[in-house]
Coordinates of C-alpha atoms and ligand atoms in Angstrom, one line a residue:
Chain G
X1366 CA -3.6 29.7 21.2
X1367 CA -7.6 28.7 21.4
X1368 CA -10.0 27.7 19.4
X1369 CA -14.1 27.7 20.2
X1370 CA -17.1 25.7 18.2
X1371 CA -20.1 24.1 18.9
X1372 CA -20.6 20.6 18.3
X1373 CA -22.8 20.0 15.1
X1374 CA -22.3 16.6 14.7
X1375 CA -21.5 13.3 16.5
X1376 CA -20.1 10.2 14.9
X1377 CA -19.7 6.6 16.0
X1378 CA -16.4 3.9 15.3
X1379 CA -14.3 3.9 12.1
X1380 CA -15.8 6.4 10.0
X1381 CA -14.0 6.2 6.7
X1382 CA -13.3 8.5 4.4
X1383 CA -15.5 6.8 1.3
X1384 CA -18.0 8.1 3.9
X1385 CA -17.1 11.6 4.3
X1386 CA -16.6 12.3 0.5
X1387 CA -17.2 8.9 -2.0
X1388 CA -14.9 8.2 -5.0
X1389 CA -17.1 9.0 -8.0
X1390 CA -16.5 12.9 -7.0
X1391 CA -12.7 12.8 -5.9
X1392 CA -11.8 13.2 -9.7
X1393 CA -14.4 15.7 -10.6
X1394 CA -12.9 18.8 -9.4
X1395 CA -9.7 20.8 -8.1
X1396 CA -11.6 23.2 -6.1
X1397 CA -11.5 22.1 -2.2
X1398 CA -15.4 23.8 -2.0
X1399 CA -16.6 21.2 -4.0
X1400 CA -16.1 18.6 -1.9
X1401 CA -17.6 20.5 0.8
X1402 CA -20.7 20.9 -1.0
X1403 CA -20.6 16.9 -1.3
X1404 CA -19.5 16.1 2.3
X1405 CA -21.3 12.9 3.5
X1406 CA -23.7 13.1 0.5
X1407 CA -24.6 9.4 0.6
X1408 CA -23.8 8.8 4.4
X1409 CA -25.1 12.0 6.4
X1410 CA -26.7 14.3 3.8
X1411 CA -27.5 16.5 6.8
X1412 CA -23.8 17.3 7.6
X1413 CA -23.1 20.0 5.1
X1414 CA -26.4 22.3 6.1
X1415 CA -25.9 21.4 10.0
X1416 CA -22.2 22.2 10.4
X1417 CA -22.8 25.6 8.1
X1418 CA -25.6 26.4 10.6
X1419 CA -22.8 27.8 13.1
X1420 CA -19.9 30.0 12.2
X1421 CA -17.3 27.5 13.9
X1422 CA -18.4 23.8 14.3
X1423 CA -16.7 20.9 16.0
X1424 CA -17.4 17.3 15.1
X1425 CA -17.1 14.6 17.4
X1426 CA -16.6 11.0 16.8
X1427 CA -15.5 7.8 18.7
X1428 CA -12.4 5.5 17.6
X1429 CA -10.5 5.6 14.3
X1430 CA -12.1 8.5 12.5
X1431 CA -11.4 9.0 9.0
X1432 CA -9.9 5.5 8.2
X1433 CA -9.7 3.8 4.9
X1434 CA -8.5 5.5 1.9
X1435 CA -5.9 8.3 1.9
X1436 CA -8.1 11.2 0.0
X1437 CA -7.4 14.4 1.4
X1438 CA -10.4 15.6 0.1
X1439 CA -12.4 14.4 3.2
X1440 CA -10.2 16.7 5.1
X1441 CA -11.7 19.7 2.8
X1442 CA -15.5 18.4 2.6
X1443 CA -15.3 18.6 6.7
X1444 CA -13.4 21.8 7.2
X1445 CA -14.9 23.8 4.4
X1446 CA -18.5 23.7 6.1
X1447 CA -17.6 25.6 9.2
X1448 CA -16.0 22.9 11.4
X1449 CA -12.7 23.9 12.8
X1450 CA -11.6 20.8 14.5
X1451 CA -12.6 17.0 14.7
X1452 CA -12.4 15.5 18.6
X1453 CA -12.1 11.8 18.5
X1454 CA -10.6 9.0 20.4
X1455 CA -7.9 8.2 17.8
X1456 CA -7.3 9.0 14.3
X1457 CA -5.4 6.7 11.7
X1458 CA -2.1 8.3 10.3
X1459 CA -2.7 9.7 6.9
X1460 CA -5.9 11.3 8.0
X1461 CA -4.4 12.6 11.4
X1462 CA -1.8 14.1 8.6
X1463 CA -4.1 15.3 6.0
X1464 CA -6.0 17.4 8.8
X1465 CA -2.6 18.9 10.1
X1466 CA -1.4 19.9 6.6
X1467 CA -5.2 21.9 6.2
X1468 CA -5.3 23.5 9.4
X1469 CA -8.3 21.4 10.6
X1470 CA -7.3 20.4 14.0
X1471 CA -7.3 16.7 14.8
X1472 CA -8.0 16.9 18.7
X1473 CA -7.8 13.4 20.6
X1474 CA -9.3 12.9 23.7
X1475 CA -9.3 9.6 26.3
X1476 CA -13.0 9.4 26.2
X1477 CA -15.7 11.6 23.8
X1478 CA -18.9 10.0 25.1
X1479 CA -19.8 12.9 27.6
X1480 CA -19.8 15.4 24.7
X1481 CA -23.1 16.2 23.6
X1482 CA -24.5 17.2 20.6
X1483 CA -24.9 21.5 20.8
X1484 CA -22.1 21.9 23.6
X1485 CA -19.8 24.4 23.4
X1486 CA -16.3 23.7 23.3
X1487 CA -13.2 25.6 23.8
X1488 CA -9.6 23.9 22.5
X1489 CA -6.5 25.2 24.0
X1490 CA -3.7 24.1 22.3
X1491 CA -1.2 25.8 24.9
X1492 CA -2.6 24.1 27.9
X1493 CA -3.5 21.0 26.0
X1494 CA -7.3 21.2 27.6
X1495 CA -10.6 20.7 26.2
X1496 CA -13.1 22.5 27.9
X1497 CA -16.9 21.5 27.3
X1498 CA -18.5 24.6 28.6
X1499 CA -21.9 23.2 28.5
X1500 CA -20.8 20.5 31.1
X1501 CA -18.1 22.0 32.7
X1502 CA -15.7 18.9 32.3
X1503 CA -12.3 19.4 31.4
X1504 CA -10.3 16.7 28.7
X1505 CA -6.8 16.3 28.3
X1506 CA -5.7 16.6 24.9
X1507 CA -3.2 13.6 23.5
X1508 CA -0.8 15.1 21.4
X1509 CA 3.2 15.1 20.7
X1510 CA 4.8 18.2 21.0
X1511 CA 5.6 18.3 17.1
X1512 CA 1.6 18.0 16.2
X1513 CA 0.7 20.5 18.6
X1514 CA 3.4 22.9 17.1
X1515 CA 2.2 22.3 13.4
X1516 CA -1.4 22.6 14.6
X1517 CA -0.3 25.9 15.7
X1518 CA 1.1 27.0 12.5
X1519 CA -1.7 25.7 10.3
X1520 CA 0.1 22.9 8.5
X1521 CA 3.9 22.4 7.0
X1522 CA 3.8 24.3 4.4
X1523 CA 5.8 27.5 5.7
X1524 CA 8.2 25.1 7.0
X1525 CA 8.6 23.1 4.0
X1526 CA 9.3 26.6 1.6
X1527 CA 11.7 27.7 3.9
X1528 CA 13.6 24.0 3.9
X1529 CA 13.4 24.7 -0.2
X1530 CA 14.6 27.6 0.1
X1531 CA 17.6 27.1 2.1
X1532 CA 18.0 24.0 -0.4
X1533 CA 17.9 26.0 -3.6
X1534 CA 19.9 28.8 -2.1
X1535 CA 22.6 26.4 -1.3
X1536 CA 23.1 25.2 -5.2
X1537 CA 24.7 27.3 -7.7
X1538 CA 21.9 28.8 -9.9
X1539 CA 20.9 26.9 -12.8
X1540 CA 22.2 27.7 -16.0
X1541 CA 20.1 29.3 -18.4
Chain B
X832 CA 19.4 -3.5 24.4
X833 CA 17.0 -5.2 22.2
X834 CA 17.5 -5.3 18.7
X835 CA 15.7 -3.4 15.7
X836 CA 12.6 -4.6 13.4
X837 CA 12.9 -3.8 10.0
X838 CA 11.1 -0.6 9.9
X839 CA 13.4 0.9 12.4
X840 CA 16.1 -0.5 10.3
X841 CA 15.2 1.2 7.0
X842 CA 14.5 4.5 8.7
X843 CA 17.9 4.4 10.3
X844 CA 19.3 4.1 7.0
X845 CA 17.1 6.6 5.6
X846 CA 18.3 9.2 8.2
X847 CA 21.8 7.9 8.7
X848 CA 21.5 7.3 12.2
X849 CA 19.7 5.0 14.8
X850 CA 15.8 5.9 14.8
X851 CA 13.5 4.1 17.1
X852 CA 10.1 3.3 17.2
X853 CA 8.1 6.5 18.9
X854 CA 10.4 9.2 18.2
X855 CA 9.3 11.9 15.8
X856 CA 12.2 12.7 13.3
X857 CA 12.2 15.9 11.3
X858 CA 12.8 15.2 8.3
X859 CA 12.9 11.7 6.7
X860 CA 14.0 11.5 2.8
X861 CA 11.8 8.9 1.0
X862 CA 13.5 6.9 -1.6
X863 CA 10.1 6.7 -4.2
X864 CA 7.1 8.7 -4.6
X865 CA 4.1 7.7 -7.2
X866 CA 1.0 9.1 -7.9
X867 CA -2.5 8.0 -9.5
X868 CA -4.5 10.2 -11.6
X869 CA -7.0 10.8 -9.0
X870 CA -4.4 12.6 -6.4
X871 CA -1.4 13.6 -8.9
X872 CA -3.5 16.6 -10.8
X873 CA -4.2 18.4 -7.5
X874 CA -0.7 17.7 -5.7
X875 CA 0.9 18.8 -9.1
X876 CA -1.3 21.8 -9.5
X877 CA -0.6 22.7 -5.8
X878 CA 2.8 22.2 -6.0
X879 CA 3.3 24.5 -9.0
X880 CA 0.9 27.4 -7.2
X881 CA 2.6 27.1 -3.3
X882 CA 6.2 26.8 -4.7
X883 CA 6.2 28.8 -7.8
X884 CA 7.6 31.9 -5.7
X885 CA 10.2 29.9 -4.1
X886 CA 12.1 28.8 -7.2
X887 CA 11.6 32.4 -8.7
X888 CA 13.4 34.2 -5.8
X889 CA 16.1 31.8 -5.8
X890 CA 16.4 32.2 -9.7
X891 CA 15.6 28.9 -10.5
X892 CA 12.9 26.8 -13.0
X893 CA 10.1 24.8 -10.9
X894 CA 11.6 21.6 -11.3
X895 CA 11.3 18.4 -8.5
X896 CA 13.6 17.0 -6.2
X897 CA 14.6 13.7 -8.5
X898 CA 12.3 13.1 -11.1
X899 CA 14.0 9.8 -11.2
X900 CA 12.5 8.9 -7.7
X901 CA 8.8 10.0 -9.2
X902 CA 6.4 8.0 -11.0
X903 CA 2.8 8.7 -12.5
X904 CA 0.3 5.8 -13.0
X905 CA -3.2 6.8 -14.3
X906 CA -4.8 3.4 -13.1
X907 CA -8.3 4.3 -11.4
X908 CA -10.6 5.0 -13.8
X909 CA -8.6 4.2 -17.3
X910 CA -9.1 4.5 -20.0
X911 CA -10.8 7.6 -18.8
X912 CA -14.4 7.8 -17.6
X913 CA -15.5 11.6 -17.7
X914 CA -13.9 14.8 -19.1
X915 CA -12.6 16.0 -16.2
X916 CA -10.3 12.9 -15.6
X917 CA -9.3 13.3 -19.0
X918 CA -7.8 16.6 -18.1
X919 CA -6.5 15.4 -15.4
X920 CA -4.4 12.7 -16.9
X921 CA -3.1 15.5 -19.6
X922 CA -2.1 17.5 -16.8
X923 CA -0.1 15.2 -15.0
X924 CA 1.6 13.8 -18.6
X925 CA 2.7 17.0 -19.7
X926 CA 4.0 17.8 -16.3
X927 CA 5.9 14.6 -16.0
X928 CA 7.2 15.4 -19.8
X929 CA 8.3 18.6 -18.6
X930 CA 10.0 17.4 -15.7
X931 CA 11.3 14.1 -16.7
X932 CA 9.6 11.8 -15.0
X933 CA 8.4 8.4 -15.6
X934 CA 4.8 8.3 -17.1
X935 CA 2.7 5.1 -17.5
X936 CA 0.1 4.9 -19.7
X937 CA -3.7 3.9 -19.0
X938 CA -3.8 0.2 -19.2
X939 CA -0.5 -0.5 -17.5
X940 CA -2.0 -1.6 -14.6
X941 CA -2.9 -0.6 -11.1
X942 CA -0.3 1.6 -9.3
X943 CA 0.8 -0.8 -6.5
X944 CA 0.9 -3.9 -8.8
X945 CA 3.2 -1.8 -11.4
X946 CA 5.7 -0.6 -8.5
X947 CA 6.6 -3.9 -7.9
X948 CA 6.4 -5.5 -11.3
X949 CA 8.8 -2.9 -12.4
X950 CA 10.9 -2.9 -9.7
X951 CA 10.0 0.8 -9.2
X952 CA 10.0 0.2 -5.4
X953 CA 12.6 -2.1 -4.0
X954 CA 13.8 -3.9 -0.5
X955 CA 14.7 -1.8 1.9
X956 CA 13.4 1.6 0.6
X957 CA 10.9 4.0 2.1
X958 CA 7.9 4.4 -0.6
X959 CA 5.1 6.6 -0.4
X960 CA 2.1 7.5 -2.9
X961 CA -1.1 9.1 -2.8
X962 CA -3.2 6.0 -2.2
X963 CA -3.6 4.1 1.4
X964 CA -2.7 0.6 -0.6
X965 CA 0.6 1.7 -0.8
X966 CA 1.1 -0.9 2.0
X967 CA 1.0 -3.6 -0.8
X968 CA 4.9 -2.8 -1.3
X969 CA 5.5 -4.1 2.2
X970 CA 5.6 -7.6 0.6
X971 CA 8.9 -6.4 -0.7
X972 CA 10.5 -5.7 2.5
X973 CA 10.1 -2.1 1.8
X974 CA 8.4 0.7 3.8
X975 CA 5.7 2.1 2.4
X976 CA 2.6 3.9 3.0
X977 CA 0.2 6.6 1.9
X978 CA 0.1 10.3 2.0
X979 CA -2.3 12.9 1.0
X980 CA -2.3 15.6 -1.5
X981 CA -0.7 18.3 0.2
X982 CA 2.4 15.8 1.8
X983 CA 2.7 15.0 -2.1
X984 CA 3.2 18.5 -3.3
X985 CA 5.7 18.9 -0.2
X986 CA 7.5 15.6 -1.4
X987 CA 7.5 17.1 -4.9
X988 CA 9.3 19.8 -3.6
X989 CA 11.7 18.5 -0.9
X990 CA 11.6 14.4 -1.4
X991 CA 11.2 14.9 2.5
X992 CA 8.8 13.6 4.8
X993 CA 8.6 15.8 7.8
X994 CA 7.9 15.5 11.5
X995 CA 7.8 11.5 10.8
X996 CA 7.0 9.2 13.8
X997 CA 8.8 6.1 13.5
X998 CA 6.3 3.5 13.9
X999 CA 5.9 0.6 16.5
X1000 CA 5.3 -2.5 15.0
X1001 CA 3.2 -5.7 15.6
X1002 CA 4.3 -8.9 15.0
X1003 CA 2.2 -11.4 12.8
X1004 CA 3.6 -14.9 13.9
X1005 CA 1.7 -17.4 11.4
X1006 CA 2.4 -20.9 11.6
X1007 CA 0.4 -24.3 10.0
X1008 CA -0.2 -25.2 6.5
X1009 CA -3.6 -23.7 4.7
X1010 CA -6.0 -26.2 4.2
X1011 CA -7.6 -27.1 0.7
X1012 CA -9.1 -24.0 -0.6
X1013 CA -7.7 -21.4 1.6
X1014 CA -5.1 -18.7 0.3
X1015 CA -3.6 -15.4 1.5
X1016 CA -6.6 -13.4 1.2
X1017 CA -8.7 -15.9 3.5
X1018 CA -5.8 -15.6 6.2
X1019 CA -5.9 -11.7 6.1
X1020 CA -9.3 -11.7 6.2
X1021 CA -9.4 -13.8 9.3
X1022 CA -6.7 -11.5 11.0
X1023 CA -9.0 -8.5 10.0
X1024 CA -11.8 -10.1 11.7
X1025 CA -9.8 -10.7 15.1
X1026 CA -8.2 -7.3 14.9
X1027 CA -11.0 -4.9 13.5
X1028 CA -11.1 -1.8 11.6
X1029 CA -8.8 0.1 14.1
X1030 CA -6.9 -2.9 15.6
X1031 CA -3.5 -2.1 14.4
X1032 CA -3.8 1.7 14.0
X1033 CA -0.4 3.4 13.6
X1034 CA 1.5 0.1 14.1
X1035 CA 3.5 -1.7 11.0
X1036 CA 1.9 -5.0 10.5
X1037 CA 4.7 -7.4 10.3
X1038 CA 3.9 -10.9 9.1
X1039 CA 6.8 -13.6 9.8
X1040 CA 6.8 -17.5 10.5
X1041 CA 6.6 -20.8 8.3
X1042 CA 3.2 -20.1 6.6
X1043 CA 4.6 -16.7 5.2
X1044 CA 7.8 -18.0 4.5
X1045 CA 6.0 -20.6 2.3
X1046 CA 3.7 -18.0 0.6
X1047 CA 4.5 -17.1 -3.0
X1048 CA 5.0 -13.1 -3.5
X1049 CA 1.5 -12.8 -4.8
X1050 CA 0.0 -14.0 -1.8
X1051 CA 2.7 -11.6 0.5
X1052 CA 0.9 -8.8 -1.6
X1053 CA -2.3 -9.5 -0.8
X1054 CA -1.5 -9.9 3.1
X1055 CA 0.2 -6.1 3.0
X1056 CA -2.6 -4.8 0.9
X1057 CA -5.7 -5.5 3.1
X1058 CA -3.7 -4.9 6.3
X1059 CA -4.5 -1.0 6.2
X1060 CA -8.0 -2.2 6.7
X1061 CA -7.0 -2.7 10.2
X1062 CA -5.6 0.9 10.2
X1063 CA -2.3 -0.5 10.1
X1064 CA 0.3 2.5 9.5
X1065 CA 1.5 -0.2 6.7
X1066 CA 2.7 -4.1 6.8
X1067 CA 5.7 -5.5 5.9
X1068 CA 7.4 -9.0 5.1
X1069 CA 11.2 -9.4 5.9
X1070 CA 12.6 -10.0 2.4
X1071 CA 14.0 -13.8 1.6
X1072 CA 14.7 -15.8 -1.5
X1073 CA 11.3 -15.8 -2.7
X1074 CA 11.3 -11.7 -2.4
X1075 CA 14.6 -11.4 -4.0
X1076 CA 14.0 -13.9 -7.1
X1077 CA 10.7 -11.7 -7.6
X1078 CA 12.8 -8.8 -7.4
X1079 CA 15.8 -10.0 -9.7
X1080 CA 12.7 -11.5 -12.3
X1081 CA 11.6 -7.7 -12.5
X1082 CA 14.8 -5.8 -12.7
X1083 CA 15.4 -8.3 -15.3
X1084 CA 12.6 -7.4 -17.4
X1085 CA 13.9 -3.9 -17.5
X1086 CA 17.4 -5.2 -18.6
X1087 CA 19.0 -4.1 -15.3
X1088 CA 20.5 -6.9 -12.2
X1089 CA 20.6 -7.0 -8.8
X1090 CA 23.8 -4.7 -7.8
X1091 CA 25.7 -5.0 -4.5
X1092 CA 23.9 -1.5 -3.8
X1093 CA 20.6 -3.1 -3.9
X1094 CA 21.4 -5.9 -2.1
X1095 CA 23.0 -3.5 0.5
X1096 CA 19.7 -2.0 1.1
X1097 CA 18.1 -5.2 2.3
X1098 CA 17.0 -5.2 5.9
X1099 CA 15.4 -7.7 7.9
X1100 CA 14.3 -7.4 12.0
X1101 CA 16.8 -8.6 14.3
X1102 CA 15.1 -11.7 16.6
X1103 CA 15.8 -9.5 19.4
X1104 CA 13.8 -7.0 17.9
X1105 CA 11.1 -5.0 20.4
X1106 CA 7.6 -5.3 19.3
X1107 CA 4.5 -3.6 20.7
X1108 CA 2.3 -6.9 20.5
X1109 CA 2.6 -10.1 19.0
X1110 CA 0.0 -12.2 18.0
X1111 CA 0.2 -15.7 16.8
X1112 CA -1.9 -17.2 14.3
X1113 CA -2.4 -20.8 13.2
X1114 CA -3.3 -21.0 9.7
X1115 CA -4.3 -24.7 9.9
X1116 CA -7.5 -23.6 11.6
X1117 CA -8.7 -21.2 8.9
X1118 CA -11.4 -21.9 6.5
X1119 CA -12.3 -20.3 3.2
X1120 CA -13.2 -16.6 4.6
X1121 CA -15.7 -13.8 3.6
X1122 CA -16.2 -10.4 5.0
X1123 CA -20.2 -9.4 5.0
X1124 CA -21.1 -6.2 4.6
X1125 CA -20.1 -3.5 5.5
X1126 CA -16.8 -3.9 7.0
X1127 CA -13.6 -5.7 5.9
X1128 CA -13.3 -7.0 9.5
X1129 CA -17.0 -8.5 9.5
X1130 CA -15.4 -11.6 8.5
X1131 CA -17.5 -15.1 8.5
X1132 CA -16.3 -18.7 7.5
X1133 CA -17.7 -19.0 3.5
X1134 CA -19.8 -22.2 4.9
X1135 CA -21.8 -20.2 6.9
X1136 CA -22.9 -17.6 4.2
X1137 CA -24.8 -18.3 0.7
X1138 CA -26.7 -14.9 0.2
X1139 CA -27.4 -14.4 -3.3
X1140 CA -25.1 -12.5 -5.6
X1141 CA -25.5 -10.4 -8.6
X1142 CA -22.1 -9.2 -9.6
X1143 CA -18.7 -10.7 -9.1
X1144 CA -15.7 -8.8 -9.5
X1145 CA -12.3 -10.8 -9.7
X1146 CA -9.7 -7.9 -9.9
X1147 CA -8.1 -4.9 -7.9
X1148 CA -4.7 -4.3 -6.2
X1149 CA -5.4 -6.8 -3.9
X1150 CA -5.9 -10.0 -5.7
X1151 CA -5.2 -9.8 -9.4
X1152 CA -2.3 -11.4 -10.4
X1153 CA -1.0 -14.6 -11.7
X1154 CA -1.6 -16.5 -8.9
X1155 CA -5.0 -15.3 -8.4
X1156 CA -5.9 -15.6 -12.2
X1157 CA -4.9 -19.0 -11.9
X1158 CA -6.8 -20.1 -9.1
X1159 CA -9.8 -18.2 -10.4
X1160 CA -9.3 -20.0 -13.8
X1161 CA -9.0 -23.3 -12.5
X1162 CA -12.6 -23.4 -10.9
X1163 CA -14.0 -21.6 -13.9
X1164 CA -12.2 -23.8 -16.5
X1165 CA -15.4 -25.7 -18.3
X1166 CA -17.9 -23.8 -16.3
X1167 CA -20.6 -21.3 -17.0
X1168 CA -21.3 -18.0 -15.2
X1169 CA -24.7 -18.1 -13.1
X1170 CA -27.4 -16.6 -15.3
X1171 CA -28.4 -14.1 -12.6
X1172 CA -24.8 -13.1 -12.1
X1173 CA -22.5 -10.6 -13.9
X1174 CA -18.9 -11.4 -13.7
X1175 CA -16.2 -9.1 -14.2
X1176 CA -12.5 -10.1 -14.7
X1177 CA -9.8 -7.4 -14.9
X1178 CA -6.0 -8.0 -14.4
X1179 CA -3.9 -6.0 -12.3
X1180 CA -1.4 -4.9 -15.0
X1181 CA -1.1 -4.9 -18.5
X1182 CA 2.0 -7.9 -17.9
X1183 CA -0.7 -9.8 -16.0
X1184 CA -3.2 -9.4 -19.0
X1185 CA -0.8 -10.5 -21.4
X1186 CA 0.5 -13.4 -19.4
X1187 CA -3.3 -14.6 -18.6
X1188 CA -3.8 -14.4 -22.4
X1189 CA -0.6 -16.6 -23.8
X1190 CA -1.8 -19.3 -20.9
X1191 CA -5.1 -19.2 -22.2
X1192 CA -6.7 -18.2 -18.8
X1193 CA -8.7 -15.1 -20.4
X1194 CA -10.4 -17.7 -23.0
X1195 CA -11.5 -19.7 -19.9
X1196 CA -13.1 -16.6 -18.2
X1197 CA -14.4 -15.7 -21.7
X1198 CA -15.9 -18.9 -22.4
X1199 CA -17.6 -18.9 -18.6
X1200 CA -19.3 -15.5 -19.8
X1201 CA -17.2 -13.2 -17.9
X1202 CA -16.8 -9.1 -19.0
X1203 CA -12.8 -8.9 -19.1
X1204 CA -11.4 -5.3 -18.9
X1205 CA -8.2 -3.5 -19.7
X1206 CA -6.1 -3.0 -16.4
X1207 CA -7.6 -0.7 -14.1
X1208 CA -9.1 -0.4 -10.7
X1209 CA -12.5 -0.6 -12.2
X1210 CA -15.7 -1.1 -9.9
X1211 CA -13.7 -1.3 -6.6
X1212 CA -13.2 2.7 -6.9
X1213 CA -16.9 2.7 -7.3
X1214 CA -16.8 5.0 -10.7
X1215 CA -16.7 2.7 -13.5
X1216 CA -17.0 -0.2 -15.3
X1217 CA -19.4 -1.8 -13.1
X1218 CA -21.0 0.4 -10.5
X1219 CA -23.7 -1.4 -8.3
X1220 CA -27.1 0.1 -8.2
X1221 CA -29.5 -0.3 -4.7
X1222 CA -29.9 -3.9 -3.7
X1223 CA -27.1 -5.1 -5.9
X1224 CA -25.0 -7.6 -4.0
X1225 CA -21.3 -7.9 -5.1
X1226 CA -18.9 -10.8 -4.2
X1227 CA -15.0 -8.8 -4.7
X1228 CA -11.7 -9.6 -4.5
X1229 CA -11.0 -6.2 -3.5
X1230 CA -10.2 -5.0 -0.3
X1231 CA -13.1 -2.8 1.1
X1232 CA -16.6 -3.5 1.4
X1233 CA -17.8 0.1 2.8
X1234 CA -21.5 1.0 2.3
X1235 CA -21.4 2.7 -0.7
X1236 CA -17.7 1.8 -1.9
X1237 CA -18.7 0.4 -5.8
X1238 CA -21.7 2.6 -6.4
X1239 CA -25.3 3.0 -4.4
X1240 CA -25.3 3.1 -0.9
X1241 CA -27.9 0.9 -0.6
X1242 CA -26.2 -2.0 -2.4
X1243 CA -24.2 -5.1 -0.1
X1244 CA -20.3 -6.2 -0.8
X1245 CA -18.7 -9.0 0.3
X1246 CA -15.3 -9.6 0.2
X1247 CA -13.4 -13.0 -0.5
X1248 CA -10.3 -14.9 -2.4
X1249 CA -10.3 -15.3 -6.0
X1250 CA -11.6 -19.2 -5.7
X1251 CA -14.4 -17.9 -3.5
X1252 CA -15.0 -15.5 -6.3
X1253 CA -15.1 -18.0 -9.2
X1254 CA -17.3 -20.5 -7.1
X1255 CA -19.7 -17.7 -6.3
X1256 CA -19.8 -16.5 -9.9
X1257 CA -20.9 -20.4 -10.9
X1258 CA -23.5 -20.5 -8.4
X1259 CA -24.8 -17.0 -8.3
X1260 CA -24.6 -16.9 -4.4
X1261 CA -21.8 -17.1 -2.0
X1262 CA -20.1 -20.4 -2.4
X1263 CA -17.2 -22.8 -1.1
X1264 CA -14.6 -23.0 -3.6
X1265 CA -13.5 -26.4 -2.3
X1266 CA -15.9 -28.5 -4.0
X1267 CA -14.6 -26.9 -7.0
X1268 CA -11.0 -28.1 -7.0
X1269 CA -9.7 -31.0 -8.2
X1270 CA -9.1 -33.6 -5.3
X1271 CA -5.7 -33.4 -3.6
X1272 CA -5.4 -29.9 -5.5
X1273 CA -4.3 -27.1 -3.3
Ligands
LIG2776 S1 -8.0 -1.3 -7.0 FE1 -9.3 0.0 -5.5 S2 -7.9 -0.6 -3.5 FE2 -6.5 -0.6 -5.3 S3 -5.7 1.1 -5.7 FE3 -7.4 0.9 -7.1 S4 -9.1 1.6 -5.9 FE4 -7.7 1.5 -4.9

């Protein structure tokens, strides 16, 4: 499975989810697109228009992207601005799992310093290579088999529904 | 063969076989699951929307996996600060009532404080909640960590975490007696300063050693709470007599007692457990510490800082339990808050609030000129009860001083202990608490 996109934004180390979507917005909507409209509102207001300018954008960062609060709205804020993947040198667990659950690809590579703004990237989940078409460089994707599987499935939901189905069918029907 | 860490033992117990750090487990059942009113409403809505068809097809009513293992705790912006927040609270209340799930009330306390005080989370359990500071429960010897909305909805359905990587553990061995005016908060800010914001990424931070052994539970909660600021998966302290007497008292308040089953859940790391790294900390060398804007890892001895401060916040799940309010009151007693500074005090739970009232601590704060609010996250969440404006400088006992965390991105947040906060409130600038402590006082 291949995913392509253009690098729309680059960030440094330790971008926290408060920067991605500030707390005062979290309770104001249950609609995912709402958070995309306010992505990086206080930290980098150009984020949404810049990412939306491409059909498929990719965000590149250094270490520890998505640290801090567990708010999944941070993932909606990124994804629903036409972002297909975040490429970084490391991700904290909660953000990583939130990405997996929402079909935003969290791609870990050893060194993101040579990936430039505007570069065209191809992410190949089968060969586990990230190819920078602009520089011709190739990066190894660091991931467990399980997370590659989940990325291909677009999240856990289908799997969880199947587990629930098996469990419910193993129980006698509830008395009316 | 090396022994096992407490984290490995807890996962092993949950899955019924030996689990090793680094291995990915397909499904891990959790013991406890709790929600605040920020993520609870969308998690419930998504659960209803995404799983309805499965229940219908099986001829069953929509039903969570086990109502007695779940709780809803509205705490972030309560009493409600907006119409949408009120709608969210009603939504989770209706759902909780329908499903037979415990629903706490606005003002009962901050979720991570209630979860331990109410003996909802117990030693040896796996506890998850839709908030990154769930790691606070590690002080009980539980394996506790934050999850997102989707994981929360999945857990409502099946009570299982999928594709779970058993975390490796970093051992923090802490020895040495605290200097006068130094507390658990100073220790953990110092640790964050040496590790950096990503320093413990994906690892469990396990704290041990004579300094930790001699700490009360409130101090241990503070240390575990802030460990997520170095991106730890969670933090944990091996349960000891201090832990068990805390848990016994919490159970007793609910008319329950420690049973052999509960005692059997208690796990401790083996002496020959395998750690990914060991970090030795000498607590005796630590001074009262503050973290400067805009990173919790930007730690400095308070003696090197004297910036003016317009707001002091004593509160949050990090530092607003009995021991914290006691220290702050000791310093503020008979003194006044600086005319240039606003002091906000928010006890971490209704129980702490009522206790502080009985002890006369609330009167000390009120006499000093503080604003005392009912229990909630308050300004820590940056949504109500003391939002910072551009140029404001706040000293907070909470855990995050990110740019914009408490309001304007042009405000500045400093983190410190309740002692530093009280001294700072008096002087109107970041201040060393040691001169306010009676001689011979810890
Ligand atoms: S007090 Fe602050 S850190 Fe703690 S749960 Fe509330 S918002 Fe989060």
